[in-house]
Amino acid sequence: MKSSQAHQEMLLGNEAIGRGLAEAGCHFVTSYPGTPSSEILPAVVAAKKRENLNIYVNWAVNEKIAFDEALAAAYTGKRSAVIMKQVGLNVASDSMMSAAYTGVKGGMIIISADDPGPHSSQTEQDSRLFGHFAKIPVFDPATPKEAMEMIRAAFEISEKYQIPALLRPSLRVCHARTNIPLSPIQKIERKAEFEKNPQRWAATPKFRFVLHQRLNEKLKDIRAEFENTALNQTFFPDAGGDLGIIAGGISFAVVMDLLKESGLDGRFSVLKIGTSHPLPEKRVDRFVQSHKRVLVLEEPDAAIEIQIADKSALHGRLDGSVPSEGELTPGVVARVLAGLGVELPGHEESGRRLAEIDALSKDMGLPPRPPTLCPGCGHRAAFYAIRKTFPKAIFPSDIGCYTLGLNLKAVDTILDMGAGLTIATGLFHAYRQDGEAPPIVATMGDSTFFHSGLPALVDAVYNGARFVFVLLDNHATAMTGMQPTPADGVLADGSRGNRVDIAGLIRACGVDFVETVDPYDLSRMMDALKEAGEHTLKENGGMAAVIARHPCLIAHRDQIPKPAGKIRVSEDCDGCRYCVSRFECPALVYDEETETVRVNEKICSGCAVCVDVCPNNAIFMEEDAV
């Protein structure tokens, strides 16, 4: 059905945002995948194919590159968007700060998805504060539908004031699913026209001062618009003046649902803030002055609260009334309200039922299941080989599936993307100062290597670091949704691009020892690691790299050969649990009754690596009869 025929579809919040970009006539969309933002670009691709739209889409190598490419398109007058998660904004922040000064011609939206909790991130930082820092307008949606609607408003503000705008959906907006009314696609025909203006696009510090003055004037005008926009409005303005609630983003949806479920909607005035920066100060001040007490609900930080001038009546994160970290779930908000004397009828019963469910699950004796690598994952074999070859090494690692190398005791540090190599370099030089040289084995995935590993490897080689670098190549950005990497040569829309040779890149960085091995071949993998370690110790040696290459079993099912048979456990199993604790494959299960290990055939991939792992030769493959 064409979008011109008005109808609704059940969409994920990220799918609504992607659809919203298409409906708003966006010409150019770039992204680096990261939960909770990963589904937005695929939704743009879906709209592009469904409606036969001329939209450029790109999985960029990292967030800064994605930002710069989208900014360049906006320089030419086209509407563009760049998509990332909150920690990705750190990578793009250098460009964002300057882009606020230079401004844009076509509208540009920066979509940064926050992860309060955090559920899949190294921090729960607040992108709204980055918008405040960069001095750009920030839109903070409370629902998937509002996120979709805010895209048009953000493009209009961006083009009217020639400034990038930030849309900040949080986890519960990104991953909520609801009916979304689809609107006709707004097809905006614009040819790229870059107008040379060095004083703006290539401004020296003297002219940057002038651009800063202009930016401050833009913010004053935008603040005046935000005073009257429907994105900021007061609900139940005639309620009593004892307690008022200011809420932004998903926190608004949570508190409104709680009040409605408890029969208290209408009892308290609620000021919804959809544009957290620049804050509509006059509207907020009027609301604060008309209440004896004001509760500020927002997550994950105090982006609204810090902008309110008169804090004498405020209760929020700054005075401890609201927790300083974590999501504002319905239970948390209910406890916050209770602390201010507002009891929510029925919530106690809900809490009691949850406690009963929790107790019931404990009584059932269900075993805890921590995150683990998939059965048959090549990373598991690689980590096992690393730990077996270098039992006393230091293991810096990185962000991705291979973070779960923690379970195999082959990961010691995790900082951010690229730090597997930079931490290893720092460790090497710190120990060398003392005349020591402990073995160091750094691990990093293929997508992360393209993202930020290349400059880190160049730095390591340039400064004479010596350690073993294991690149875990599974041909996918697996942790965030199986997006392709430059090594695959597959573009965002599924078309073919050019493959980039990882081994060639590593050699080009100055690494002489580069070996590519399938980690399923444990003996060859350990031999390669041993040779790599020896190379780092030679007088004329240096950095050594081992590429552990095996396709992701989920992303590349078509590349995985069918197992030759089924994995079995013989009577020789003495229940030592070595395969369970040291190899940590979820398909191997210790049976408390028989005190032996059995195979969960429902999830076993048949990789047969465990056959080589078992110290008692009790695991074998029963080949299928042909």
XYZ file of C-alpha atoms in Angstrom, residues 83-599:
517
model
C 22.291 8.595 13.511
C 24.221 7.135 16.450
C 23.942 6.089 20.092
C 24.871 8.379 22.956
C 28.495 7.266 23.317
C 28.866 7.651 19.544
C 28.203 11.346 20.019
C 31.507 11.481 21.893
C 33.237 10.415 18.688
C 31.349 12.998 16.616
C 31.487 15.815 19.173
C 34.502 17.605 17.662
C 32.636 18.028 14.396
C 29.368 18.902 16.143
C 30.927 21.766 18.094
C 32.244 23.387 14.924
C 29.080 22.666 12.948
C 27.102 24.737 15.459
C 29.296 27.708 14.512
C 29.399 27.228 10.742
C 25.761 26.227 10.588
C 24.122 24.595 7.588
C 22.092 25.468 4.499
C 19.825 22.450 4.274
C 18.298 21.062 7.427
C 20.458 18.685 9.460
C 19.270 16.463 12.311
C 21.632 14.701 14.690
C 19.834 11.667 16.144
C 21.523 10.445 19.309
C 19.744 7.587 21.091
C 20.340 7.513 24.843
C 20.560 4.363 26.951
C 19.477 5.099 30.550
C 20.246 2.090 32.662
C 22.560 1.496 30.905
C 21.436 -1.678 29.137
C 24.076 -2.005 26.420
C 26.507 0.863 26.841
C 29.603 1.826 28.778
C 27.878 4.950 30.182
C 24.359 6.354 30.591
C 25.358 9.859 29.542
C 22.737 12.410 28.528
C 22.906 13.668 24.926
C 20.747 16.666 25.842
C 23.703 18.041 27.798
C 25.832 17.725 24.669
C 23.249 19.839 22.862
C 23.502 22.400 25.641
C 27.308 22.263 25.435
C 27.329 22.708 21.641
C 24.596 25.387 21.747
C 22.193 23.661 19.376
C 18.426 23.087 19.732
C 17.400 19.783 21.330
C 14.147 17.878 20.771
C 13.223 15.286 23.419
C 10.369 12.961 22.364
C 8.148 11.148 24.869
C 6.698 8.561 22.456
C 7.570 6.989 19.084
C 4.786 9.010 17.445
C 6.141 12.251 18.866
C 9.682 11.327 17.779
C 8.372 10.947 14.253
C 6.505 14.257 14.416
C 9.479 16.107 15.890
C 11.565 15.321 12.816
C 9.618 17.796 10.686
C 9.787 20.422 13.439
C 13.520 19.862 13.810
C 14.126 20.217 10.068
C 12.078 23.438 10.023
C 14.049 24.966 12.920
C 17.315 23.772 11.398
C 16.606 25.376 8.032
C 15.049 28.550 9.414
C 18.085 29.284 11.609
C 20.661 27.371 9.554
C 21.769 25.321 12.542
C 22.006 21.566 13.202
C 19.284 20.230 15.512
C 19.545 17.303 17.929
C 16.779 14.713 18.325
C 17.282 12.657 21.512
C 15.111 9.516 21.660
C 15.873 7.321 24.670
C 15.812 3.531 24.897
C 12.120 3.179 25.762
C 11.139 5.447 22.869
C 13.442 3.648 20.423
C 12.242 0.166 21.361
C 8.576 0.782 22.119
C 6.134 -0.562 19.545
C 2.910 1.253 18.742
C 0.496 2.130 15.944
C 1.918 4.954 13.838
C -0.150 6.856 11.254
C 1.796 7.139 8.011
C 1.713 10.351 6.000
C 2.554 10.990 2.362
C 6.240 11.307 1.549
C 7.290 14.936 1.234
C 9.423 14.837 -1.898
C 11.734 17.842 -1.785
C 13.722 18.236 -4.969
C 17.041 19.962 -4.316
C 20.213 19.911 -6.335
C 23.482 20.056 -4.477
C 24.869 23.597 -4.636
C 27.916 24.367 -2.543
C 28.451 28.117 -2.311
C 32.049 28.998 -1.576
C 32.292 31.145 1.538
C 35.627 30.624 3.339
C 34.734 33.056 6.133
C 31.943 30.652 7.090
C 32.949 27.146 6.036
C 36.700 27.565 6.656
C 36.633 30.304 9.274
C 39.833 31.224 11.105
C 39.684 31.944 14.870
C 38.949 35.629 14.213
C 35.848 34.794 12.163
C 34.899 31.958 14.536
C 34.354 34.654 17.140
C 31.875 36.322 14.801
C 30.180 32.998 14.101
C 29.880 32.429 17.855
C 28.116 35.763 18.231
C 25.681 34.791 15.459
C 25.107 31.406 17.106
C 24.148 33.072 20.385
C 21.678 35.316 18.541
C 20.150 32.261 16.850
C 19.638 30.611 20.241
C 17.784 33.663 21.565
C 15.387 33.528 18.630
C 14.940 29.753 18.902
C 14.212 30.081 22.637
C 11.466 32.589 21.809
C 9.916 30.091 19.369
C 10.100 27.296 21.918
C 8.079 29.427 24.368
C 5.021 28.958 22.145
C 5.492 25.591 20.474
C 2.960 22.833 21.104
C 5.916 20.544 21.875
C 5.948 22.252 25.295
C 2.575 22.417 27.024
C 0.900 22.266 30.402
C -1.564 19.487 31.187
C -4.218 20.039 33.877
C -3.311 23.727 34.382
C -6.231 24.213 36.810
C -5.000 21.590 39.292
C -3.949 22.711 42.751
C -0.758 24.655 43.290
C 0.814 22.462 45.951
C 2.823 20.155 43.683
C 3.564 20.590 40.007
C 5.512 18.201 37.805
C 7.913 19.119 35.012
C 8.727 16.117 32.838
C 10.746 15.590 29.678
C 11.068 12.711 27.245
C 9.912 9.234 28.246
C 9.588 10.390 31.874
C 6.543 12.409 30.809
C 4.866 9.306 29.373
C 5.694 7.317 32.511
C 4.294 9.827 35.008
C 1.154 10.451 32.931
C 0.458 6.714 32.742
C 1.015 6.325 36.495
C -1.326 9.174 37.369
C -3.995 7.871 35.017
C -3.749 4.268 36.284
C -3.995 5.529 39.868
C -6.985 7.770 39.175
C -4.952 10.883 39.973
C -4.793 12.434 36.513
C -6.012 15.989 36.812
C -4.882 16.322 40.396
C -1.439 17.700 39.479
C -0.373 20.120 36.771
C 2.217 18.583 34.468
C 4.457 20.721 32.268
C 5.755 18.658 29.359
C 9.091 19.816 27.968
C 9.735 18.568 24.444
C 12.519 21.045 23.677
C 15.038 20.795 26.461
C 17.480 23.283 24.932
C 17.226 26.180 24.719
C 14.750 25.835 27.579
C 11.559 27.945 27.283
C 12.520 29.853 30.410
C 9.495 32.132 30.698
C 7.043 29.244 30.454
C 9.016 27.205 32.973
C 9.395 30.158 35.376
C 5.636 30.805 35.320
C 4.997 27.161 36.121
C 7.527 27.120 38.963
C 6.189 30.327 40.502
C 2.626 29.006 40.516
C 3.463 25.953 42.649
C 4.771 25.522 46.173
C 6.775 22.484 45.140
C 7.904 21.327 41.703
C 9.149 17.818 40.871
C 11.426 17.561 37.829
C 11.405 14.149 36.131
C 13.909 13.474 33.376
C 16.503 10.859 32.503
C 19.277 10.071 32.632
C 20.564 13.418 33.966
C 19.415 16.878 35.073
C 19.487 18.645 31.709
C 16.246 20.550 32.334
C 16.736 21.071 36.060
C 20.122 22.776 35.747
C 18.611 25.413 33.412
C 15.869 26.492 35.829
C 16.974 29.711 37.544
C 14.891 29.483 40.730
C 15.619 26.107 42.328
C 14.208 26.928 45.771
C 11.031 24.912 45.181
C 12.553 22.192 42.995
C 12.768 18.504 43.791
C 14.773 16.411 41.381
C 18.120 14.815 40.788
C 20.059 17.755 42.229
C 18.518 17.562 45.718
C 18.370 13.757 45.806
C 14.595 13.443 45.489
C 15.164 11.557 42.218
C 17.894 8.897 41.943
C 21.088 10.200 40.350
C 21.396 7.251 37.996
C 19.304 4.637 36.237
C 15.990 4.637 34.411
C 12.911 6.329 35.791
C 10.718 3.259 35.535
C 7.125 3.364 36.837
C 8.279 1.802 40.114
C 11.011 4.395 40.585
C 8.686 7.298 39.788
C 6.078 5.913 42.178
C 8.666 5.816 44.975
C 9.769 9.368 44.138
C 6.156 10.583 44.354
C 5.657 8.681 47.594
C 8.669 10.501 48.999
C 6.841 13.744 48.312
C 3.671 12.513 49.987
C 1.833 11.348 46.869
C 0.654 7.755 47.256
C -0.516 6.024 44.090
C -3.510 3.771 44.842
C -2.979 0.276 43.475
C 0.748 0.599 43.032
C 1.452 -1.234 46.278
C -0.559 -4.197 44.970
C 1.393 -4.138 41.714
C 4.662 -4.130 43.648
C 3.468 -7.042 45.781
C 2.598 -9.090 42.688
C 6.041 -8.450 41.201
C 7.639 -9.606 44.455
C 5.520 -12.788 44.348
C 6.590 -13.476 40.757
C 10.223 -12.954 41.725
C 9.866 -15.355 44.664
C 8.145 -17.925 42.455
C 10.981 -17.847 39.906
C 13.482 -18.411 42.730
C 11.471 -21.353 44.047
C 11.555 -22.936 40.590
C 15.326 -23.113 40.862
C 15.938 -21.629 37.429
C 19.693 -21.211 36.897
C 21.009 -17.694 36.268
C 21.988 -17.197 32.647
C 24.542 -14.422 32.165
C 25.239 -13.063 28.672
C 27.396 -15.450 26.687
C 28.759 -15.944 23.198
C 26.501 -17.962 20.898
C 27.084 -21.703 20.556
C 29.677 -22.206 17.845
C 30.895 -18.592 17.905
C 34.412 -18.379 16.508
C 35.311 -15.836 19.188
C 34.943 -18.516 21.879
C 37.506 -20.734 20.183
C 39.829 -17.758 19.701
C 39.617 -16.708 23.363
C 40.158 -20.277 24.514
C 43.281 -20.509 22.347
C 44.532 -17.132 23.615
C 44.118 -18.101 27.274
C 45.656 -21.529 26.651
C 48.681 -20.053 24.849
C 49.218 -17.079 27.168
C 47.897 -18.112 30.613
C 49.644 -15.224 32.405
C 49.135 -12.440 29.857
C 47.266 -9.151 30.303
C 44.214 -9.026 28.035
C 42.988 -5.548 26.968
C 39.829 -5.795 24.856
C 37.146 -3.654 23.295
C 33.444 -2.979 22.699
C 31.458 -5.689 20.928
C 30.448 -9.357 21.173
C 34.000 -10.170 22.194
C 33.490 -8.260 25.441
C 32.023 -11.608 26.501
C 35.553 -12.964 26.449
C 35.260 -11.937 30.110
C 33.544 -15.277 30.680
C 36.580 -17.125 29.366
C 38.915 -15.006 31.525
C 40.597 -13.610 28.412
C 39.462 -9.982 28.840
C 40.909 -7.714 31.538
C 40.028 -4.174 30.377
C 37.142 -2.590 28.459
C 37.072 1.185 28.009
C 35.686 2.314 24.667
C 35.981 1.603 20.971
C 39.610 1.344 19.924
C 40.931 1.042 23.467
C 41.839 -2.614 23.078
C 44.911 -1.360 21.217
C 45.517 1.943 22.995
C 45.361 0.388 26.477
C 47.714 -2.361 25.297
C 50.157 0.271 24.039
C 49.986 2.178 27.316
C 50.509 -1.003 29.329
C 53.518 -1.980 27.218
C 55.281 1.356 27.724
C 54.373 1.528 31.434
C 56.002 -1.845 32.053
C 58.961 -1.103 29.770
C 59.806 1.901 31.959
C 60.497 -0.629 34.708
C 62.460 -2.963 32.458
C 59.647 -5.521 32.385
C 57.818 -7.078 29.464
C 54.769 -9.149 30.482
C 52.891 -10.793 27.605
C 50.045 -8.581 26.388
C 47.327 -9.833 24.020
C 44.870 -7.226 22.741
C 41.594 -8.242 21.104
C 39.295 -6.245 18.856
C 36.546 -6.965 16.316
C 36.589 -6.206 12.614
C 34.020 -3.393 12.709
C 35.731 -1.771 15.690
C 39.070 -1.996 13.901
C 37.688 0.062 11.033
C 35.949 2.405 13.487
C 38.933 3.418 15.621
C 41.496 0.629 15.613
C 43.500 1.867 12.629
C 44.906 5.045 14.220
C 45.495 3.099 17.448
C 47.520 0.488 15.568
C 49.505 3.179 13.748
C 50.327 4.755 17.112
C 51.412 1.391 18.547
C 53.752 0.700 15.629
C 55.084 4.266 15.496
C 55.963 4.269 19.187
C 57.589 0.849 19.149
C 55.024 -1.087 21.167
C 55.309 -4.872 21.095
C 52.348 -7.085 21.860
C 50.089 -9.587 20.149
C 47.021 -8.129 18.457
C 44.202 -10.598 17.733
C 41.626 -9.241 15.309
C 38.403 -11.212 15.742
C 36.899 -11.134 12.256
C 33.345 -12.481 11.989
C 32.389 -10.450 8.892
C 29.729 -8.432 10.767
C 28.967 -5.712 13.288
C 27.305 -8.505 15.199
C 26.523 -6.994 18.614
C 24.332 -4.220 17.210
C 22.355 -6.014 14.511
C 24.589 -7.766 11.952
C 25.373 -4.673 9.894
C 28.079 -5.183 7.228
C 31.660 -3.987 7.575
C 33.921 -2.522 4.866
C 35.602 -5.935 4.607
C 32.317 -7.402 3.335
C 31.802 -4.848 0.584
C 28.025 -4.715 1.222
C 26.451 -1.254 1.443
C 23.590 -0.095 3.669
C 20.938 -0.683 1.012
C 22.239 -4.159 0.166
C 24.069 -3.161 -2.997
C 27.708 -4.025 -3.567
C 30.579 -1.726 -2.708
C 34.320 -2.306 -2.620
C 35.883 -4.760 -0.205
C 38.639 -3.478 2.066
C 41.411 -5.961 2.880
C 41.968 -6.113 6.656
C 45.266 -7.987 6.436
C 46.540 -5.482 3.884
C 45.565 -2.600 6.166
C 47.389 -4.120 9.117
C 50.532 -4.620 7.022
C 50.236 -1.074 5.695
C 50.320 0.148 9.319
C 53.784 -1.367 9.620
C 53.048 -4.782 11.146
C 55.322 -7.399 9.588
C 53.831 -10.481 11.251
C 50.229 -11.010 10.059
C 48.642 -14.471 10.093
C 45.032 -15.342 9.229
C 43.604 -18.440 10.940
C 40.209 -20.077 11.405
C 39.933 -20.333 15.214
C 37.979 -23.587 14.850
C 41.406 -25.089 14.065
C 42.601 -24.806 17.657
C 46.052 -26.295 17.135
C 46.801 -23.974 14.208
C 45.364 -21.023 16.123
C 47.604 -21.690 19.114
C 50.637 -22.200 16.858
C 49.959 -18.812 15.203
C 49.616 -17.141 18.607
C 52.850 -18.703 19.829
C 54.697 -17.547 16.690
C 53.194 -14.062 17.131
C 54.398 -13.920 20.739
C 57.890 -15.004 19.697
C 57.953 -12.298 17.004
C 57.317 -9.589 19.604
C 60.399 -10.763 21.523
C 62.854 -10.965 18.606
C 65.534 -8.309 18.332
C 64.296 -7.354 14.875
C 60.666 -8.158 15.680
C 57.801 -5.853 16.594
C 54.019 -5.842 16.662
C 52.369 -9.133 15.656
C 48.809 -9.646 14.442
C 46.690 -12.768 14.207
C 43.395 -12.482 12.339
C 40.976 -15.031 13.814
C 38.509 -15.316 10.936
C 35.256 -17.224 11.140
C 31.850 -15.947 9.925
C 29.203 -15.046 12.494
C 26.794 -17.987 12.693
C 23.795 -15.665 12.781
C 24.789 -13.045 10.216
C 26.246 -15.496 7.700
C 24.255 -18.714 7.960
C 24.777 -19.347 4.254
C 28.553 -19.486 4.756
C 28.440 -22.049 7.559
C 28.783 -25.648 6.336
C 26.388 -28.233 7.716
C 27.937 -30.226 10.594
C 29.224 -33.655 9.649
C 27.341 -35.178 12.544
C 26.181 -34.703 16.125
C 28.283 -33.950 19.171
C 28.144 -36.704 21.778
C 29.600 -37.263 25.263
C 31.001 -40.711 26.019
C 31.164 -42.659 29.267
C 34.697 -41.327 29.743
C 33.260 -38.014 31.012
C 34.226 -37.715 34.672
C 32.285 -34.487 35.289
C 35.382 -32.301 35.639
C 33.402 -29.410 34.087
C 36.485 -28.179 32.244
C 34.476 -27.786 29.028
C 31.737 -25.907 30.886
C 33.934 -23.544 32.912
C 36.926 -23.006 30.623
C 35.247 -23.263 27.207
C 31.876 -21.923 28.412
C 29.715 -23.128 25.530
C 26.004 -22.908 26.435
C 25.347 -26.098 24.453
C 27.383 -28.037 27.036
C 25.394 -28.537 30.233
C 26.499 -30.112 33.495
C 23.895 -32.589 34.747
C 23.749 -32.514 38.543
C 22.042 -35.905 38.724
C 24.514 -37.884 36.598
C 27.449 -35.605 37.480
C 28.456 -35.605 33.832
C 28.171 -33.202 30.916
C 25.488 -33.541 28.273
C 24.884 -31.764 24.961
